[in-house]
XYZ file of C-alpha atoms in Angstrom:
583
model
C 38.949 -58.937 -11.805
C 36.897 -59.375 -15.000
C 37.444 -63.153 -14.961
C 36.514 -63.460 -11.262
C 33.250 -61.552 -11.877
C 32.361 -63.729 -14.878
C 33.142 -66.900 -12.928
C 30.934 -65.718 -10.089
C 28.077 -64.935 -12.465
C 28.505 -68.321 -14.159
C 28.459 -70.152 -10.817
C 25.232 -68.438 -9.818
C 23.689 -69.206 -13.210
C 24.558 -72.916 -12.999
C 23.203 -73.108 -9.450
C 19.954 -71.617 -10.622
C 19.675 -74.061 -13.484
C 20.520 -71.443 -16.122
C 22.642 -73.575 -18.453
C 22.154 -71.424 -21.582
C 24.149 -68.221 -21.076
C 23.766 -65.453 -23.658
C 26.876 -64.994 -25.805
C 27.285 -61.271 -25.046
C 27.587 -61.974 -21.319
C 30.767 -63.951 -21.932
C 32.557 -61.478 -24.295
C 34.062 -58.240 -22.835
C 33.125 -55.022 -24.649
C 35.718 -52.817 -26.377
C 35.500 -50.342 -23.509
C 36.084 -53.146 -21.004
C 38.984 -54.446 -23.091
C 40.519 -50.947 -23.122
C 40.066 -50.617 -19.357
C 41.622 -54.048 -18.871
C 44.629 -53.132 -21.059
C 45.020 -49.846 -19.185
C 44.817 -51.594 -15.796
C 47.377 -54.191 -16.937
C 49.699 -51.532 -18.349
C 49.560 -49.472 -15.172
C 50.424 -52.582 -13.109
C 53.414 -53.577 -15.280
C 54.769 -50.222 -16.477
C 57.885 -48.845 -14.867
C 57.936 -45.138 -14.017
C 59.874 -42.976 -16.478
C 61.244 -39.565 -15.646
C 61.819 -37.609 -18.834
C 65.337 -36.309 -19.027
C 66.794 -39.589 -17.854
C 68.004 -42.569 -19.840
C 66.311 -45.969 -19.911
C 67.821 -49.215 -21.147
C 67.142 -52.915 -21.334
C 67.577 -56.199 -23.105
C 65.139 -58.011 -25.378
C 65.476 -61.750 -25.145
C 62.719 -62.819 -27.483
C 60.375 -61.737 -30.259
C 57.430 -59.604 -29.187
C 58.873 -59.105 -25.732
C 57.676 -55.703 -24.491
C 59.052 -53.223 -21.974
C 56.474 -50.735 -20.670
C 57.072 -47.329 -19.076
C 54.706 -44.751 -17.654
C 55.430 -41.030 -17.948
C 53.456 -37.849 -17.323
C 53.627 -34.524 -19.172
C 52.862 -31.505 -16.952
C 52.046 -29.471 -20.065
C 51.792 -29.877 -23.810
C 55.115 -30.237 -25.570
C 57.603 -32.364 -27.488
C 59.193 -35.585 -26.233
C 62.493 -36.617 -27.830
C 63.720 -40.219 -27.894
C 67.439 -40.727 -28.687
C 67.698 -44.443 -29.481
C 70.748 -46.714 -29.548
C 69.694 -50.302 -30.241
C 71.090 -53.723 -31.133
C 67.609 -55.041 -31.654
C 64.904 -54.441 -34.264
C 62.096 -52.773 -32.451
C 58.698 -51.127 -32.578
C 57.659 -48.307 -30.231
C 54.157 -47.359 -29.255
C 52.730 -44.621 -27.053
C 49.350 -45.273 -25.473
C 47.331 -42.663 -23.605
C 45.679 -43.107 -20.214
C 42.514 -44.415 -21.889
C 44.445 -47.176 -23.637
C 44.285 -45.554 -27.064
C 47.324 -45.846 -29.308
C 48.650 -42.348 -29.983
C 51.931 -42.913 -31.831
C 53.934 -45.798 -33.302
C 57.389 -46.081 -34.838
C 59.649 -48.972 -35.818
C 63.369 -49.373 -36.436
C 65.564 -52.021 -38.061
C 69.216 -52.485 -37.289
C 71.839 -52.382 -40.012
C 72.367 -55.789 -41.611
C 76.127 -55.238 -41.556
C 76.606 -53.758 -38.050
C 73.502 -55.082 -36.319
C 73.174 -51.635 -34.753
C 70.811 -48.656 -35.024
C 70.959 -45.050 -33.856
C 67.925 -42.821 -34.296
C 66.333 -39.678 -32.868
C 62.551 -39.524 -32.797
C 60.233 -36.750 -31.652
C 56.573 -36.842 -30.719
C 54.289 -33.906 -29.908
C 51.765 -34.661 -27.157
C 49.249 -32.847 -25.006
C 49.374 -32.691 -21.218
C 48.607 -36.050 -19.567
C 49.773 -39.525 -18.582
C 51.126 -41.953 -21.226
C 52.630 -45.414 -21.583
C 55.653 -46.201 -23.748
C 55.829 -49.773 -25.061
C 59.186 -50.952 -26.509
C 58.823 -54.308 -28.318
C 61.261 -56.618 -30.086
C 60.349 -56.998 -33.756
C 60.951 -59.795 -36.278
C 61.584 -58.684 -39.844
C 59.132 -59.992 -42.404
C 61.863 -61.929 -44.237
C 63.019 -63.563 -41.004
C 59.777 -65.149 -39.914
C 60.491 -68.228 -37.848
C 63.700 -66.756 -36.447
C 63.912 -64.776 -33.258
C 67.530 -63.704 -33.654
C 66.548 -60.354 -35.108
C 64.424 -59.586 -32.053
C 67.143 -60.069 -29.444
C 69.609 -57.565 -28.101
C 70.247 -54.605 -25.845
C 68.985 -51.055 -26.250
C 68.982 -47.708 -24.520
C 66.952 -44.553 -24.988
C 67.890 -41.029 -23.911
C 64.790 -38.929 -23.157
C 64.057 -35.219 -23.019
C 61.004 -32.996 -22.938
C 60.413 -29.415 -24.173
C 57.190 -27.975 -22.859
C 55.032 -25.449 -24.689
C 53.170 -22.693 -22.847
C 50.034 -22.708 -24.976
C 47.960 -19.558 -24.655
C 44.605 -21.293 -24.253
C 43.672 -24.494 -22.402
C 43.259 -27.748 -24.316
C 41.201 -29.236 -25.758
C 39.768 -26.603 -28.091
C 38.694 -28.900 -30.887
C 35.142 -27.702 -31.520
C 33.197 -24.458 -31.775
C 31.822 -25.088 -28.278
C 35.376 -25.277 -26.905
C 36.764 -22.487 -29.113
C 38.919 -19.902 -27.364
C 38.062 -16.243 -28.028
C 40.793 -14.349 -29.876
C 41.897 -10.953 -28.579
C 43.160 -8.679 -31.356
C 46.836 -7.671 -31.494
C 47.915 -10.346 -29.014
C 50.133 -13.288 -29.957
C 48.683 -16.749 -29.450
C 50.844 -19.857 -29.039
C 49.427 -23.287 -29.830
C 50.466 -26.838 -30.602
C 49.224 -29.527 -32.948
C 50.008 -32.907 -31.386
C 49.720 -36.595 -32.260
C 46.612 -36.757 -30.091
C 45.315 -33.243 -30.813
C 45.139 -32.633 -34.546
C 43.352 -29.253 -34.531
C 42.804 -26.060 -32.565
C 39.726 -23.862 -33.032
C 39.524 -20.169 -32.139
C 36.559 -17.818 -32.025
C 36.752 -14.413 -33.715
C 33.957 -11.876 -33.242
C 33.639 -8.843 -35.517
C 31.290 -6.094 -34.375
C 31.815 -4.298 -37.683
C 32.913 -5.194 -41.190
C 36.615 -5.043 -41.886
C 39.851 -6.813 -42.693
C 41.555 -9.490 -40.611
C 45.339 -9.530 -40.854
C 46.522 -12.926 -39.626
C 50.274 -13.073 -38.991
C 51.162 -16.765 -38.785
C 54.476 -18.449 -37.939
C 54.346 -22.245 -38.109
C 57.028 -24.648 -36.907
C 55.217 -27.569 -38.525
C 56.262 -29.014 -41.854
C 52.918 -27.793 -43.208
C 49.737 -26.293 -41.886
C 46.229 -25.320 -42.978
C 43.747 -22.686 -41.848
C 40.005 -22.988 -42.270
C 37.665 -20.098 -41.427
C 33.925 -20.779 -41.020
C 30.943 -18.662 -40.001
C 28.629 -19.383 -37.075
C 26.553 -21.731 -39.263
C 29.605 -23.827 -40.118
C 29.845 -22.554 -43.698
C 33.396 -22.174 -44.928
C 34.289 -18.574 -45.721
C 38.020 -18.844 -46.375
C 40.812 -21.401 -46.343
C 44.564 -21.577 -46.809
C 46.378 -24.881 -47.276
C 49.554 -26.376 -48.823
C 51.582 -24.074 -46.574
C 54.911 -25.943 -46.520
C 57.735 -24.714 -44.312
C 61.200 -23.566 -45.283
C 63.124 -26.749 -44.526
C 66.410 -25.002 -43.746
C 64.728 -22.607 -41.301
C 62.300 -25.132 -39.871
C 59.410 -22.704 -40.044
C 57.118 -20.716 -42.305
C 55.799 -17.155 -41.882
C 52.691 -15.803 -43.639
C 50.400 -12.789 -43.549
C 46.824 -13.627 -44.540
C 44.378 -10.797 -45.305
C 40.692 -11.661 -45.083
C 37.844 -9.181 -45.690
C 34.731 -10.162 -43.720
C 31.270 -8.877 -42.860
C 30.118 -8.373 -39.267
C 29.661 -11.674 -37.431
C 31.150 -14.543 -35.446
C 33.756 -16.803 -37.044
C 35.739 -19.898 -36.143
C 39.379 -20.257 -37.208
C 40.601 -23.860 -37.357
C 44.338 -24.588 -37.464
C 45.570 -28.060 -38.444
C 48.860 -29.764 -39.278
C 47.585 -30.950 -42.645
C 49.058 -30.306 -46.067
C 45.664 -29.958 -47.760
C 42.136 -29.617 -46.463
C 40.280 -31.443 -49.191
C 41.420 -32.458 -52.684
C 44.078 -35.159 -53.172
C 43.862 -38.119 -50.832
C 47.636 -38.326 -50.332
C 47.827 -34.642 -49.413
C 44.772 -34.872 -47.236
C 46.278 -37.766 -45.262
C 49.658 -36.064 -44.810
C 49.972 -34.887 -41.216
C 52.437 -32.695 -39.345
C 52.739 -31.719 -35.688
C 54.501 -28.938 -33.823
C 54.021 -25.470 -32.447
C 52.752 -22.297 -34.076
C 52.224 -18.674 -33.161
C 49.799 -16.213 -34.687
C 48.333 -12.767 -34.136
C 45.115 -11.314 -35.499
C 44.829 -7.589 -36.199
C 41.627 -5.917 -37.373
C 41.149 -2.941 -39.678
C 37.658 -1.480 -39.425
C 36.256 -0.759 -42.891
C 34.205 2.089 -41.334
C 31.162 1.073 -43.359
C 28.520 3.771 -42.890
C 25.492 2.083 -44.440
C 23.250 -0.766 -43.341
C 24.260 -4.305 -44.300
C 23.461 -6.659 -45.863
C 22.215 -4.792 -48.929
C 22.611 -7.502 -51.535
C 19.336 -7.163 -53.448
C 16.788 -4.534 -54.500
C 14.610 -5.201 -51.452
C 17.455 -4.391 -49.038
C 19.025 -1.603 -51.116
C 20.273 1.379 -49.059
C 19.021 4.857 -49.910
C 21.770 7.246 -51.035
C 21.489 10.912 -50.087
C 22.755 13.234 -52.785
C 26.325 14.355 -52.157
C 26.837 12.103 -49.123
C 29.961 9.947 -49.054
C 29.288 6.224 -48.707
C 32.003 3.970 -47.280
C 31.569 0.306 -48.128
C 33.322 -3.039 -48.284
C 33.097 -6.082 -50.515
C 33.921 -9.120 -48.374
C 34.402 -12.853 -48.868
C 30.903 -13.384 -47.485
C 29.372 -10.154 -48.822
C 29.989 -10.142 -52.564
C 27.966 -7.076 -53.586
C 26.338 -3.881 -52.314
C 23.184 -2.368 -53.818
C 22.014 1.227 -53.304
C 19.021 3.208 -54.543
C 18.253 6.879 -55.208
C 15.350 8.940 -56.541
C 15.616 11.530 -59.296
C 12.907 14.210 -58.977
C 13.210 15.436 -62.565
C 15.424 14.840 -65.584
C 18.991 15.829 -64.780
C 22.619 14.817 -64.856
C 23.606 12.412 -62.098
C 27.273 12.351 -61.128
C 28.860 9.223 -59.628
C 32.350 9.205 -58.106
C 33.746 5.811 -57.070
C 37.136 5.184 -55.443
C 37.969 1.480 -55.197
C 40.688 -0.172 -53.101
C 39.980 -3.569 -54.684
C 42.136 -5.032 -57.443
C 39.033 -5.064 -59.682
C 35.524 -3.742 -59.407
C 32.316 -3.631 -61.468
C 29.562 -1.005 -61.287
C 26.012 -1.174 -62.643
C 23.081 1.286 -62.658
C 19.567 0.241 -63.663
C 16.051 1.673 -63.350
C 13.053 0.278 -61.520
C 12.178 -1.901 -64.516
C 15.635 -3.449 -64.671
C 16.782 -1.474 -67.709
C 20.544 -1.003 -67.524
C 21.834 2.577 -67.585
C 25.480 1.838 -66.747
C 27.570 -1.310 -67.091
C 31.277 -0.885 -66.445
C 33.488 -3.924 -65.767
C 37.200 -4.876 -65.785
C 38.171 -1.843 -63.709
C 41.654 -2.767 -62.474
C 43.428 -0.672 -59.842
C 46.687 1.230 -60.087
C 49.237 -1.239 -58.699
C 51.405 1.572 -57.339
C 48.636 3.276 -55.333
C 46.467 0.235 -54.626
C 43.370 2.158 -55.679
C 41.356 3.438 -58.628
C 39.068 6.481 -58.972
C 36.400 6.907 -61.665
C 33.816 9.594 -62.468
C 30.568 8.851 -64.296
C 27.875 11.284 -65.507
C 24.467 9.866 -66.463
C 21.500 11.816 -67.801
C 18.517 10.184 -66.107
C 14.774 10.752 -66.332
C 12.569 11.143 -63.260
C 12.289 7.880 -61.316
C 13.938 5.405 -58.925
C 17.321 3.881 -59.723
C 19.560 1.159 -58.314
C 23.354 1.085 -58.197
C 25.291 -2.175 -57.731
C 28.974 -2.637 -56.853
C 30.914 -5.931 -56.910
C 34.569 -6.874 -56.535
C 34.575 -8.969 -59.691
C 37.045 -8.687 -62.516
C 34.176 -8.992 -64.962
C 30.617 -10.213 -64.534
C 30.680 -12.951 -61.890
C 34.267 -14.075 -62.494
C 37.428 -13.748 -60.380
C 36.046 -12.072 -57.238
C 38.181 -9.632 -55.243
C 37.512 -7.940 -51.913
C 38.323 -4.621 -50.252
C 37.016 -1.162 -49.424
C 35.533 1.594 -51.574
C 33.998 5.057 -51.279
C 31.011 6.229 -53.306
C 29.362 9.605 -53.870
C 26.250 10.137 -56.002
C 25.090 13.698 -56.695
C 21.594 13.934 -58.124
C 20.139 17.167 -56.670
C 20.333 20.654 -58.182
C 22.768 22.619 -56.061
C 21.610 25.829 -54.356
C 23.394 29.068 -55.280
C 25.119 30.849 -52.413
C 24.309 34.194 -54.054
C 20.768 33.795 -52.747
C 21.969 33.358 -49.139
C 21.830 36.071 -46.460
C 25.065 36.841 -44.631
C 25.316 38.683 -41.311
C 26.980 42.117 -41.289
C 30.646 42.133 -40.328
C 31.645 44.717 -37.743
C 34.931 46.627 -37.955
C 37.846 44.336 -37.236
C 40.931 45.578 -35.317
C 44.299 45.411 -37.068
C 46.458 42.426 -36.013
C 49.165 42.321 -38.662
C 47.737 39.022 -39.940
C 45.075 38.154 -42.513
C 41.686 38.652 -40.880
C 38.940 36.113 -41.544
C 35.910 37.211 -39.523
C 33.124 34.873 -38.447
C 29.831 35.199 -40.302
C 26.366 33.684 -40.109
C 25.050 32.400 -43.439
C 21.389 31.542 -43.946
C 19.661 30.071 -46.990
C 15.898 30.457 -46.875
C 15.921 30.328 -43.079
C 18.394 27.411 -42.800
C 21.695 28.237 -41.128
C 24.533 26.822 -43.190
C 27.584 25.124 -41.686
C 31.128 26.298 -42.274
C 33.320 23.807 -44.190
C 30.276 21.652 -44.918
C 28.050 24.025 -46.909
C 30.561 26.795 -47.604
C 34.145 27.892 -47.070
C 35.511 31.345 -46.193
C 38.673 32.875 -47.639
C 40.294 36.282 -47.074
C 43.596 37.931 -48.032
C 43.521 41.446 -46.531
C 45.589 42.208 -43.443
C 46.309 45.957 -43.843
C 44.155 48.698 -42.343
C 41.466 49.716 -44.790
C 38.586 48.250 -46.741
C 38.609 44.405 -46.860
C 36.445 41.559 -48.115
C 35.863 37.871 -47.526
C 34.761 35.378 -50.172
C 32.221 32.677 -49.380
C 32.305 29.644 -51.693
C 29.575 27.034 -51.876
C 30.346 23.420 -50.920
C 28.431 20.148 -50.836
C 24.851 20.949 -51.849
C 25.686 24.618 -52.436
C 27.450 26.328 -55.302
C 28.435 29.857 -56.326
C 30.322 32.541 -54.417
C 29.415 35.608 -52.375
C 31.656 38.469 -51.242
C 31.163 40.493 -48.064
C 33.063 43.740 -47.340
C 34.171 45.024 -43.967
C 36.767 47.390 -42.501
C 40.059 46.704 -40.833
C 40.669 49.595 -38.433
C 43.523 50.547 -36.099
C 43.630 48.583 -32.885
C 42.304 50.215 -29.736
C 44.882 52.744 -28.414
C 46.349 52.482 -24.938
C 45.889 55.648 -22.871
C 48.682 55.512 -20.287
C 47.913 58.306 -17.790
C 46.565 61.848 -17.233
C 48.334 64.086 -14.655
C 47.888 67.594 -13.248
C 51.604 68.368 -13.085
C 51.314 72.019 -14.199
C 49.014 74.901 -13.205
C 45.537 74.472 -14.680
C 46.964 71.845 -17.077
C 46.297 68.153 -17.685
C 49.207 66.213 -19.241
C 47.889 63.249 -21.317
C 50.210 60.404 -22.437
C 49.620 57.235 -24.517
C 51.511 54.424 -26.240
C 52.685 54.919 -29.796
C 51.102 52.884 -32.633
C 53.394 52.829 -35.682
C 50.587 51.552 -37.940
C 48.401 54.660 -37.661
C 48.509 58.218 -39.051
C 47.577 60.050 -35.857
C 45.352 60.363 -32.796
C 42.268 62.317 -31.663
C 41.874 63.422 -28.054
C 38.409 63.825 -26.469
C 37.443 65.495 -23.168
C 34.328 65.790 -20.987
C 33.347 66.887 -17.506
C 31.017 63.839 -17.367
C 32.364 60.314 -17.515
C 29.638 58.906 -19.775
C 28.649 61.727 -22.160
C 29.297 65.088 -23.792
C 32.816 64.291 -25.056
C 34.300 66.796 -27.476
C 37.398 66.531 -29.617
C 40.019 68.925 -28.226
C 43.028 67.924 -30.295
C 43.955 66.185 -33.571
C 47.492 64.811 -33.391
C 48.789 64.303 -36.930
C 51.980 62.344 -36.213
C 52.013 58.808 -34.811
C 55.302 59.375 -32.993
C 53.664 62.042 -30.787
C 52.576 60.362 -27.548
C 51.589 63.254 -25.226
C 49.520 66.449 -25.122
C 49.172 69.305 -22.608
C 45.564 70.437 -22.157
C 45.816 73.980 -20.655
C 43.339 76.591 -19.370
C 41.442 74.228 -17.093
C 39.503 75.194 -13.979
C 40.943 74.518 -10.573
C 39.197 71.905 -8.346
C 37.307 70.509 -11.326
C 37.472 66.907 -12.607
C 37.996 66.192 -16.307
C 37.633 62.897 -18.251
C 39.765 61.963 -21.290
C 39.787 59.282 -23.991
C 41.535 58.952 -27.363
C 41.221 57.126 -30.640
C 43.694 56.558 -33.465
C 43.122 56.824 -37.201
C 44.716 55.723 -40.447
C 44.455 57.601 -43.741
C 44.076 55.585 -46.943
C 43.570 57.898 -49.887
C 40.680 60.165 -49.002
C 39.303 57.655 -46.481
C 39.987 57.713 -42.730
C 39.727 54.536 -40.660
C 39.190 55.025 -36.917
C 39.965 52.720 -34.026
C 37.593 52.234 -31.126
C 38.014 54.580 -28.141
C 40.522 53.905 -25.412
C 39.551 53.484 -21.792
C 38.517 56.682 -19.931
C 40.981 58.266 -17.467
C 40.038 61.188 -15.168
C 42.077 63.855 -13.389
C 41.180 66.510 -10.779
C 42.850 69.890 -11.267
C 44.306 70.840 -7.914
C 46.989 73.277 -9.093
């Protein structure tokens, strides 16, 4: 077709008197050459169904047999070769680009070769070219390039999690945490790129299983700056795989994880050129660092204000190497700093507004057994503004480490709970358990919060005088005790009956925790009750009230009491029960 078009153009040019043709009009471009090769290959190639055997005979040097095959998905093609001819094999994609080449030489003694070759490819249409080859020391002879051959074929597809290609940040597939992702590095697809979005700072745990001889990982931020890398990850040859857990501490942001079948990303040329293909599987889990301050805070201008006594949760990350905080001291006083680090090393510095150093502590290595370290510092500081800096360095700016930490700086004078006002505690009914009544605590008009500003403790559970102890917490110190009474529980008045002449029979439930009971009577339900009987034994549970008037209604209630020394502790009154005297 190309030649016919050129001939037609040339004929028209000659007819028009255009004898000087430009050189470029006569030479096909590389694209046109590729299209021409592809068109020729598609015309001459025989169809190949993977899983079936192909065979043939080479009768001369450089004679080529071409086959066309299609992969419905990414995967691995296996060629099992039996040949009596020296050969070279090439796989060309649908665009005419060479994807893979291999060569084989028969044994000089047997003139025969058996070999098994594998090639990892992406989904698509390909052409296999099998060509007779002359050895370099047999130039001029075609005997080495003649003979029969056969190839057994098979295909193992891979269900990759995300569609191909994903070879750039624009094509990157978004990673969902805690879900396994399956991918493949192929001869014609040397990298896969995934997008990871962190809405908060934290740690990535990347569980990677690679079935390639070696692999690399390269993590970059949205601006293309490398944040982390892992290379020279060579498999266990006997197992045919390698499993790793990578932990990466990162700041909030968008990242791109690139996976390749390389041995090394950069340094030695031989390692950089080494290439491996195959499948891999990985999962990304995320641990939120629960940072509770604004980031970044990497210099004095962006330093975060610390409130006295508040706990700060922070993280030193690969792309966030330090945190800086500030606080104001109103007058000369001791400032207490408590730092718990979950990094292998950390450094802490405190300096004033003029840059004068007040604390410089480096080489703080963690306890290997606990994976943490806790330190307390007390500084006597004058009135003024101060800055506190934390890094994950072993010392100065050397050997950086990453991880979480907690920080608490106390620089205010604590308020004494003795000066607080506590609400009165009413009598509390006996329950058999330690009673810890609710109270309202106010300090100069501010209502304090339980377990934040103070705690309450009690130990009394018996009937009698009791107390609770309030202990300051956070910005409050000191203790305060409040007394109250534990009294018998409210008695249960069962019934009142007029079963005898001019008599009311009153019964109630026994309370083994009291000394006795008092019985009260009135001719009005709501007032004018008078004590008519003091029962001095708790096992007594009834009383006959005699000498009543016929056809008159009487109202009764009782209360129990407990003696403790000279003191009597009374329960609240029972419900009121009435009876009409009819006998």
